[in-house]
Every structure is written in structure tokens, then in C-alpha cells.
CSV table of C-alpha atoms in Angstrom, one decimal:
chain,number,residue,atom,x,y,z
A,1,UNK,CA,-1.4,-19.3,-48.2
A,2,UNK,CA,-4.6,-19.5,-46.8
A,3,UNK,CA,-7.8,-19.8,-49.2
A,4,UNK,CA,-4.6,-19.8,-52.1
A,5,UNK,CA,-3.9,-16.4,-51.4
A,6,UNK,CA,-0.9,-14.5,-49.5
A,7,UNK,CA,-2.2,-13.8,-46.3
A,8,UNK,CA,-1.3,-10.0,-45.8
A,9,UNK,CA,-1.2,-10.5,-42.2
A,10,UNK,CA,1.4,-12.9,-42.5
A,11,UNK,CA,3.4,-11.0,-44.7
A,12,UNK,CA,3.6,-7.4,-42.6
A,13,UNK,CA,4.5,-9.5,-39.5
A,14,UNK,CA,7.4,-11.0,-41.5
A,15,UNK,CA,8.4,-7.5,-42.6
A,16,UNK,CA,8.7,-6.6,-38.6
A,17,UNK,CA,9.2,-9.5,-36.3
A,18,UNK,CA,13.0,-10.3,-35.6
A,19,UNK,CA,11.4,-13.5,-34.3
A,20,UNK,CA,9.8,-16.3,-35.8
A,21,UNK,CA,6.5,-16.1,-37.6
A,22,UNK,CA,5.0,-19.4,-38.7
A,23,UNK,CA,1.8,-20.2,-40.6
A,24,UNK,CA,2.1,-23.4,-41.9
A,25,UNK,CA,-0.3,-26.2,-40.5
A,26,UNK,CA,2.5,-27.9,-37.9
A,27,UNK,CA,3.4,-24.7,-36.4
A,28,UNK,CA,-0.5,-23.9,-35.9
A,29,UNK,CA,-1.5,-27.6,-34.5
A,30,UNK,CA,1.0,-27.5,-31.8
A,31,UNK,CA,-0.9,-24.3,-30.2
A,32,UNK,CA,-4.7,-25.4,-30.5
A,33,UNK,CA,-4.5,-26.8,-27.4
A,34,UNK,CA,-4.2,-26.3,-23.7
A,35,UNK,CA,-4.8,-28.4,-20.7
A,36,UNK,CA,-8.8,-27.5,-21.2
A,37,UNK,CA,-11.0,-29.4,-23.6
A,38,UNK,CA,-11.5,-27.1,-26.5
A,39,UNK,CA,-9.2,-26.7,-29.6
A,40,UNK,CA,-9.0,-23.3,-31.7
A,41,UNK,CA,-7.1,-23.4,-35.1
A,42,UNK,CA,-5.0,-19.8,-34.6
A,43,UNK,CA,-4.0,-17.3,-38.1
A,44,UNK,CA,-0.7,-18.0,-37.1
A,45,UNK,CA,1.9,-17.8,-34.0
A,46,UNK,CA,4.6,-15.3,-33.5
A,47,UNK,CA,7.5,-16.0,-31.2
A,48,UNK,CA,8.6,-12.3,-30.5
A,49,UNK,CA,12.1,-11.9,-29.8
A,50,UNK,CA,11.8,-9.4,-27.7
A,51,UNK,CA,9.2,-6.2,-26.0
A,52,UNK,CA,9.6,-4.1,-29.3
A,53,UNK,CA,8.9,-7.3,-31.2
A,54,UNK,CA,5.6,-7.9,-29.5
A,55,UNK,CA,4.9,-4.2,-30.0
A,56,UNK,CA,5.4,-4.7,-33.6
A,57,UNK,CA,3.0,-7.7,-33.8
A,58,UNK,CA,0.2,-5.8,-31.9
A,59,UNK,CA,0.5,-3.0,-34.4
A,60,UNK,CA,0.0,-5.6,-37.1
A,61,UNK,CA,-2.5,-7.1,-35.4
A,62,UNK,CA,-4.3,-4.1,-34.9
A,63,UNK,CA,-4.3,-2.7,-38.2
A,64,UNK,CA,-5.9,-5.5,-39.6
A,65,UNK,CA,-8.3,-6.2,-36.6
A,66,UNK,CA,-6.7,-9.5,-35.7
A,67,UNK,CA,-7.1,-10.6,-31.7
A,68,UNK,CA,-3.8,-12.2,-30.1
A,69,UNK,CA,-3.2,-14.5,-27.5
A,70,UNK,CA,-0.5,-14.7,-25.4
A,71,UNK,CA,1.0,-18.3,-24.2
A,72,UNK,CA,2.9,-19.1,-21.7
A,73,UNK,CA,3.4,-23.2,-21.1
A,74,UNK,CA,-0.1,-23.8,-22.4
A,75,UNK,CA,-1.5,-25.2,-18.8
A,76,UNK,CA,-4.5,-23.6,-18.2
A,77,UNK,CA,-7.3,-25.5,-18.5
A,78,UNK,CA,-10.1,-23.2,-19.4
A,79,UNK,CA,-9.1,-22.2,-22.7
A,80,UNK,CA,-7.1,-19.0,-22.3
A,81,UNK,CA,-4.6,-19.9,-24.0
A,82,UNK,CA,-5.8,-20.3,-27.4
A,83,UNK,CA,-7.1,-18.8,-29.7
A,84,UNK,CA,-8.2,-17.9,-33.4
A,85,UNK,CA,-6.1,-15.0,-34.6
A,86,UNK,CA,-2.3,-14.4,-33.9
A,87,UNK,CA,-0.9,-16.9,-30.6
A,88,UNK,CA,2.2,-15.6,-29.4
A,89,UNK,CA,5.0,-17.3,-27.4
A,90,UNK,CA,6.6,-16.4,-25.2
A,91,UNK,CA,8.9,-19.3,-24.2
A,92,UNK,CA,11.3,-19.6,-27.1
A,93,UNK,CA,13.2,-15.9,-26.6
A,94,UNK,CA,11.1,-14.5,-24.1
A,95,UNK,CA,12.1,-16.6,-21.3
A,96,UNK,CA,14.8,-15.3,-19.1
A,97,UNK,CA,15.6,-14.8,-15.8
A,98,UNK,CA,16.8,-10.8,-15.8
A,99,UNK,CA,17.9,-10.4,-12.0
A,100,UNK,CA,17.6,-11.5,-8.7
A,101,UNK,CA,17.8,-9.5,-5.9
A,102,UNK,CA,18.5,-11.4,-2.4
A,103,UNK,CA,18.4,-8.1,-0.2
A,104,UNK,CA,14.8,-6.8,-1.4
A,105,UNK,CA,13.8,-10.7,-2.0
A,106,UNK,CA,12.5,-9.9,-5.6
A,107,UNK,CA,13.1,-10.8,-8.9
A,108,UNK,CA,12.7,-9.6,-12.7
A,109,UNK,CA,11.3,-12.4,-15.1
A,110,UNK,CA,10.5,-12.2,-18.6
A,111,UNK,CA,6.8,-13.7,-19.0
A,112,UNK,CA,8.0,-16.9,-21.0
A,113,UNK,CA,10.5,-18.4,-17.7
A,114,UNK,CA,9.0,-21.8,-16.3
A,115,UNK,CA,8.6,-21.4,-12.6
A,116,UNK,CA,10.8,-24.5,-11.9
A,117,UNK,CA,13.7,-22.4,-13.5
A,118,UNK,CA,13.2,-18.8,-11.5
A,119,UNK,CA,12.5,-21.4,-8.2
A,120,UNK,CA,16.2,-23.1,-8.8
A,121,UNK,CA,18.0,-19.6,-9.2
A,122,UNK,CA,16.2,-18.6,-6.3
A,123,UNK,CA,17.1,-21.3,-3.9
A,124,UNK,CA,20.5,-20.9,-4.5
A,125,UNK,CA,19.8,-17.3,-2.0
A,126,UNK,CA,17.3,-19.6,0.5
A,127,UNK,CA,14.8,-18.0,-1.7
A,128,UNK,CA,11.8,-19.4,-3.4
A,129,UNK,CA,8.4,-18.4,-4.9
A,130,UNK,CA,5.7,-19.4,-2.9
A,131,UNK,CA,3.2,-20.1,-5.7
A,132,UNK,CA,3.5,-23.2,-6.8
A,133,UNK,CA,0.8,-24.8,-9.3
A,134,UNK,CA,1.1,-28.3,-9.9
A,135,UNK,CA,2.3,-27.5,-13.4
A,136,UNK,CA,5.3,-26.2,-11.9
A,137,UNK,CA,7.8,-28.0,-14.2
A,138,UNK,CA,6.3,-26.4,-17.3
A,139,UNK,CA,3.9,-23.7,-16.5
A,140,UNK,CA,5.4,-20.0,-16.7
A,141,UNK,CA,5.2,-16.8,-14.9
A,142,UNK,CA,3.2,-14.9,-17.7
A,143,UNK,CA,0.7,-17.4,-17.6
A,144,UNK,CA,0.7,-17.8,-13.6
A,145,UNK,CA,0.2,-13.7,-13.6
A,146,UNK,CA,-2.3,-14.2,-16.6
A,147,UNK,CA,-5.1,-16.9,-14.5
A,148,UNK,CA,-3.6,-15.5,-11.1
A,149,UNK,CA,-2.2,-19.2,-10.7
A,150,UNK,CA,-1.7,-20.3,-6.8
A,151,UNK,CA,-1.4,-24.0,-5.2
A,152,UNK,CA,-1.1,-25.5,-2.4
A,153,UNK,CA,0.9,-23.4,-0.6
A,154,UNK,CA,-1.3,-21.1,-1.1
A,155,UNK,CA,-1.9,-21.2,2.5
A,156,UNK,CA,1.4,-19.9,3.0
A,157,UNK,CA,2.1,-17.8,0.8
A,158,UNK,CA,-1.0,-16.4,-1.2
A,159,UNK,CA,-1.6,-16.4,-4.7
A,160,UNK,CA,0.8,-14.9,-7.5
A,161,UNK,CA,-1.5,-11.6,-7.6
A,162,UNK,CA,-0.1,-11.6,-3.5
A,163,UNK,CA,3.3,-12.3,-4.9
A,164,UNK,CA,3.8,-9.4,-8.1
A,165,UNK,CA,5.7,-5.8,-7.5
A,166,UNK,CA,5.6,-4.7,-11.2
A,167,UNK,CA,4.3,-5.5,-14.8
A,168,UNK,CA,5.8,-3.9,-17.9
A,169,UNK,CA,2.5,-4.4,-20.1
A,170,UNK,CA,1.3,-3.3,-23.9
A,171,UNK,CA,-1.9,-2.5,-24.5
A,172,UNK,CA,-3.6,-3.8,-27.4
A,173,UNK,CA,-3.4,0.0,-28.7
A,174,UNK,CA,0.0,-0.1,-28.6
A,175,UNK,CA,0.9,2.0,-25.3
A,176,UNK,CA,3.3,0.9,-22.9
A,177,UNK,CA,2.8,0.9,-19.4
A,178,UNK,CA,4.5,0.5,-16.0
A,179,UNK,CA,2.1,-0.8,-13.7
A,180,UNK,CA,3.5,-1.1,-9.6
A,181,UNK,CA,1.3,-1.4,-6.9
A,182,UNK,CA,-1.0,2.0,-6.2
A,183,UNK,CA,-1.8,4.2,-9.6
A,184,UNK,CA,-0.3,7.0,-8.6
A,185,UNK,CA,3.4,5.8,-9.0
A,186,UNK,CA,2.4,4.1,-12.0
A,187,UNK,CA,3.6,5.2,-15.7
A,188,UNK,CA,0.0,5.4,-17.1
A,189,UNK,CA,-1.3,7.5,-20.2
A,190,UNK,CA,-3.7,10.2,-18.8
A,191,UNK,CA,-6.3,8.0,-20.9
A,192,UNK,CA,-5.7,4.9,-18.6
A,193,UNK,CA,-5.7,6.9,-15.0
A,194,UNK,CA,-8.8,9.2,-15.3
A,195,UNK,CA,-10.7,5.7,-16.9
A,196,UNK,CA,-9.2,3.8,-13.7
A,197,UNK,CA,-11.1,6.8,-11.3
A,198,UNK,CA,-14.1,7.2,-13.3
A,199,UNK,CA,-14.5,3.1,-13.3
A,200,UNK,CA,-14.0,2.9,-9.5
A,201,UNK,CA,-15.3,6.1,-8.3
A,202,UNK,CA,-18.2,5.4,-10.2
A,203,UNK,CA,-19.4,2.5,-9.2
A,204,UNK,CA,-18.0,2.5,-5.1
A,205,UNK,CA,-20.9,0.8,-3.4
A,206,UNK,CA,-20.9,-2.0,-6.3
A,207,UNK,CA,-17.1,-3.2,-5.3
A,208,UNK,CA,-17.4,-3.0,-2.0
A,209,UNK,CA,-20.5,-4.9,-1.5
A,210,UNK,CA,-19.9,-7.3,-4.5
A,211,UNK,CA,-16.9,-8.9,-3.7
A,212,UNK,CA,-16.9,-12.1,-1.8
A,213,UNK,CA,-13.9,-11.7,0.4
A,214,UNK,CA,-12.1,-15.0,0.0
A,215,UNK,CA,-8.5,-15.8,0.2
A,216,UNK,CA,-8.3,-17.3,-3.0
A,217,UNK,CA,-10.6,-15.2,-5.2
A,218,UNK,CA,-8.8,-16.0,-8.3
A,219,UNK,CA,-11.6,-16.0,-11.0
A,220,UNK,CA,-12.8,-12.7,-13.0
A,221,UNK,CA,-11.7,-8.8,-12.6
A,222,UNK,CA,-10.3,-7.9,-9.3
A,223,UNK,CA,-12.4,-4.7,-10.1
A,224,UNK,CA,-12.8,-3.6,-5.9
A,225,UNK,CA,-8.6,-3.8,-6.0
A,226,UNK,CA,-9.0,0.0,-7.6
A,227,UNK,CA,-11.0,1.4,-4.8
A,228,UNK,CA,-9.4,4.2,-3.4
A,229,UNK,CA,-8.9,2.3,0.0
A,230,UNK,CA,-6.9,0.2,-1.7
A,231,UNK,CA,-5.0,2.7,-3.3
A,232,UNK,CA,-6.1,1.5,-6.9
A,233,UNK,CA,-3.9,-1.5,-6.8
A,234,UNK,CA,-3.5,-1.7,-10.6
A,235,UNK,CA,-1.4,-4.2,-10.7
A,236,UNK,CA,-2.9,-6.8,-8.4
A,237,UNK,CA,-6.4,-5.6,-10.8
A,238,UNK,CA,-4.1,-6.6,-13.7
A,239,UNK,CA,-3.1,-9.9,-12.2
A,240,UNK,CA,-6.1,-12.5,-13.2
A,241,UNK,CA,-7.5,-11.0,-15.9
A,242,UNK,CA,-6.2,-13.5,-18.9
A,243,UNK,CA,-5.1,-11.2,-21.0
A,244,UNK,CA,-7.3,-9.2,-22.1
A,245,UNK,CA,-6.0,-6.1,-20.5
A,246,UNK,CA,-2.3,-6.3,-22.3
A,247,UNK,CA,0.3,-8.4,-23.1
A,248,UNK,CA,2.6,-8.7,-19.9
A,249,UNK,CA,6.2,-8.2,-21.0
A,250,UNK,CA,8.6,-8.1,-18.2
A,251,UNK,CA,7.5,-8.8,-14.4
A,252,UNK,CA,9.0,-8.1,-11.0
A,253,UNK,CA,7.6,-10.7,-8.3
A,254,UNK,CA,8.5,-11.5,-4.3
A,255,UNK,CA,10.3,-14.3,-3.5
A,256,UNK,CA,10.1,-15.7,0.4
A,257,UNK,CA,12.2,-17.7,1.9
A,258,UNK,CA,12.3,-21.0,1.6
A,259,UNK,CA,12.1,-23.2,5.1
A,260,UNK,CA,15.2,-25.0,5.8
A,261,UNK,CA,13.2,-28.5,6.9
A,262,UNK,CA,9.4,-29.1,6.2
A,263,UNK,CA,7.4,-32.4,8.0
A,264,UNK,CA,4.5,-33.4,7.2
A,265,UNK,CA,1.4,-34.2,9.7
A,266,UNK,CA,-1.5,-36.5,8.8
A,267,UNK,CA,-4.8,-36.3,10.3
A,268,UNK,CA,-7.6,-38.5,10.1
A,269,UNK,CA,-11.3,-37.6,9.7
A,270,UNK,CA,-14.6,-39.5,10.2
A,271,UNK,CA,-15.7,-38.1,6.5
A,272,UNK,CA,-15.0,-35.0,3.9
A,273,UNK,CA,-17.4,-33.1,5.7
A,274,UNK,CA,-15.4,-33.2,9.5
A,275,UNK,CA,-12.4,-32.5,7.4
A,276,UNK,CA,-13.3,-29.7,5.8
A,277,UNK,CA,-14.9,-28.5,9.0
A,278,UNK,CA,-11.2,-29.3,11.1
A,279,UNK,CA,-9.3,-27.5,8.3
A,280,UNK,CA,-9.3,-23.6,9.2
A,281,UNK,CA,-8.6,-24.6,12.8
A,282,UNK,CA,-4.7,-25.0,11.3
A,283,UNK,CA,-4.3,-21.9,9.8
A,284,UNK,CA,-3.8,-20.1,13.0
A,285,UNK,CA,-0.2,-22.4,13.1
A,286,UNK,CA,0.4,-21.1,9.8
A,287,UNK,CA,1.2,-25.0,8.0
A,288,UNK,CA,2.5,-24.7,4.4
A,289,UNK,CA,0.0,-26.6,3.1
A,290,UNK,CA,-3.4,-27.9,4.1
A,291,UNK,CA,-4.8,-30.6,1.3
A,292,UNK,CA,-7.6,-33.3,1.5
A,293,UNK,CA,-8.2,-36.6,0.5
A,294,UNK,CA,-11.1,-38.7,0.7
A,295,UNK,CA,-11.0,-42.4,1.3
A,296,UNK,CA,-12.6,-43.1,-2.6
A,297,UNK,CA,-9.4,-41.5,-4.1
A,298,UNK,CA,-6.7,-43.2,-1.3
A,299,UNK,CA,-8.1,-46.8,-2.0
A,300,UNK,CA,-7.4,-49.8,0.3
A,301,UNK,CA,-4.3,-50.5,0.5
A,302,UNK,CA,-3.2,-47.0,1.0
A,303,UNK,CA,-5.0,-46.2,3.5
A,304,UNK,CA,-4.2,-48.7,5.7
A,305,UNK,CA,-1.0,-46.5,5.8
A,306,UNK,CA,-3.2,-43.8,6.8
A,307,UNK,CA,-4.8,-43.1,10.3
A,308,UNK,CA,-8.1,-44.7,11.2
A,309,UNK,CA,-10.7,-42.9,9.1
A,310,UNK,CA,-12.8,-41.9,5.3
A,311,UNK,CA,-10.8,-39.0,4.7
A,312,UNK,CA,-7.8,-37.1,5.7
A,313,UNK,CA,-6.0,-33.4,6.0
A,314,UNK,CA,-2.1,-33.8,4.4
A,315,UNK,CA,-0.5,-30.8,6.5
A,316,UNK,CA,3.0,-30.3,5.8
A,317,UNK,CA,5.2,-27.8,7.7
A,318,UNK,CA,8.0,-25.7,8.0
A,319,UNK,CA,10.6,-25.0,10.2
A,320,UNK,CA,14.8,-24.0,10.6
A,321,UNK,CA,15.4,-27.1,11.5
A,322,UNK,CA,14.1,-31.0,11.3
A,323,UNK,CA,13.3,-31.3,14.9
A,324,UNK,CA,11.1,-27.6,14.2
A,325,UNK,CA,9.6,-28.4,11.7
A,326,UNK,CA,8.3,-32.0,13.9
A,327,UNK,CA,7.6,-30.2,16.4
A,328,UNK,CA,4.8,-28.1,14.5
A,329,UNK,CA,3.3,-30.8,12.9
A,330,UNK,CA,2.7,-32.4,16.2
A,331,UNK,CA,1.1,-29.6,17.2
A,332,UNK,CA,-0.9,-29.0,14.1
A,333,UNK,CA,-2.2,-32.9,14.8
A,334,UNK,CA,-3.2,-31.6,18.6
A,335,UNK,CA,-5.0,-29.0,17.5
A,336,UNK,CA,-7.1,-31.1,14.4
A,337,UNK,CA,-8.3,-33.2,16.7
């Protein structure tokens, strides 16, 4: 009920959605927040059973002018997983690992699949999904694709955008599109194909000069990937758009070989500036992680167990054997000065 009246949106959704449609205060309260400081009370919650349910829910919301928020694990830190319209909860039903292809090193996943569930399945084949945010036990692949999540191993394996191969997406207009790398390989309606070309070709100079060349550029739209020299990479442009360009229903992601052994090198520096200036010197050695921490975060007791200094770099290395990983860790120590 809304204001004593039956909500027409709720009625319409119940008529076409096979999954759950929840309009009660309890269900709505559970999705009023994510990992940010923001709070938004939605109109209702839909847990779609499959992509057809997503399309049906979008059609109802489009007809009534209701905004839609796609939600995975709710681990976003800037309010991306909350909204005042209808929240689509993908974790209840659309949470399966559809296929792992060890030879191609890829996996087909639904958006509500939790990252650690994918990594456990991939580990049986000696593989893993490279990006690993600290919320890996509860974040979902759909949310990671929406936010272009990275994690500490992005030094070795890049961000989520670097590890996505294909996306099945429903636009708010109800169009089903298949994004697969370059624009020429995608199943796109003519209107979208023409719009992409018009956007990129009409702003060539701006797109070529206005984007910083950063390895972990994860904020905002990656419009520069639509340039012709990048093959109009629509998958990369979609990843990180936080649900504003369409609703993800399936993804094909890349897997990477998991190191058989790992070692950790801890390098001490006088202060944070010295540690930061040394970090780039280690990258040619292809470490798995390079993470910094200063003395004010460590505490006196822990600091006594670390190399002398006021800041440290924690550098993880990998190899086919413990000896190989340790040898690389010693090389890191020499390179880090």
C-alpha cells in the first residue's frame, strides 16, 4: 500500500514477474543502504528469476516512469546500489556460475554471483579472477562490472574492465544487446550503433586529450574507449557505468592462472613520500601487489616487527614454487632500495 492506495506499479509487476515482488516495509528497509553513508528508501524490490523477468520489470517501470537500480551485494561506497524507485536484487536467483572454460580461461556468470564463489570454482582449474576488492566474500560480479572494481591485485591483473570479454545487457528502452569487444562484433540496434559513432567521431580531439592515462582509472565513463583506434570498445565503455547505460543480465569474464606459491616482501622507508617514490621502481618485476602503509596505521607493537622506518611497502610475489616466489621477493628488496 502507498498512501492508503494500491500501488499500480506493484500490481503491474506482480502480474508479469515470476520472481519475488516485495513492497513491504521490511523488504524495502533491507535495501535502503549500501556501504556508503547514503540512505534511500525504494518504492519496492524485485528479485528477478531470469533475464525475461528483468525485461518485464523494466517494461513496467518504463511505462510508469519509475527509476530502476540494479543491486548486487550492496558493497558500493558512493550510493550506487540504492535508489528511490524499484531495486532489482540479483543475489537471490540470478546468482549462478553458468560455465567455466579452462582452455579459453573464461567464465560465464550471472550478475548476482558472489566473487568468492567464482574464485572457488576457478581454483579447481588452477585459475582465478584477477580483480579482488576487499569485499570479495560478498561483492557480486554485476556490481564489480558496474563499478569497475579492482583490489590489490590490479597491479598484476588490472581492473574488472580489463577482465571482461562480453556482456548481455537490457537497456531501459527494453532493447537486448550483446556487447563483445569491438563495436563491429556487437549485436546492437542501428540507433545505438549510430549513436556510438556520432558520440566518438564528433568529439575526437576531446576524447583523445581529455582522459588521463592512469592504470587504475575507474571513475566516470570510459568514453575514450569508443575511439576508432580502440576499436570502439563498447564492453570497456560499459564497464564502470554503474547501471546507467543498461542492466546486466550475463557476463563472460577472463580468468588468469593462479600462482602456485606466493611470498611477501616488506620494505621500510623514512616516510610515506619515500615509499611512494619507490613503488614504481618495483613494477618492472611484475609483483602481484604493491601496498603502502604508514606508521600511524601500524602502531608501535607491530612496527617493532617490521623493517626500520616510518612507512612500508608490502609487496606480494608469485611463482611456480616457494623458492621461485621467494627469489623474486629478494629481488624486490634489492630493487626497492
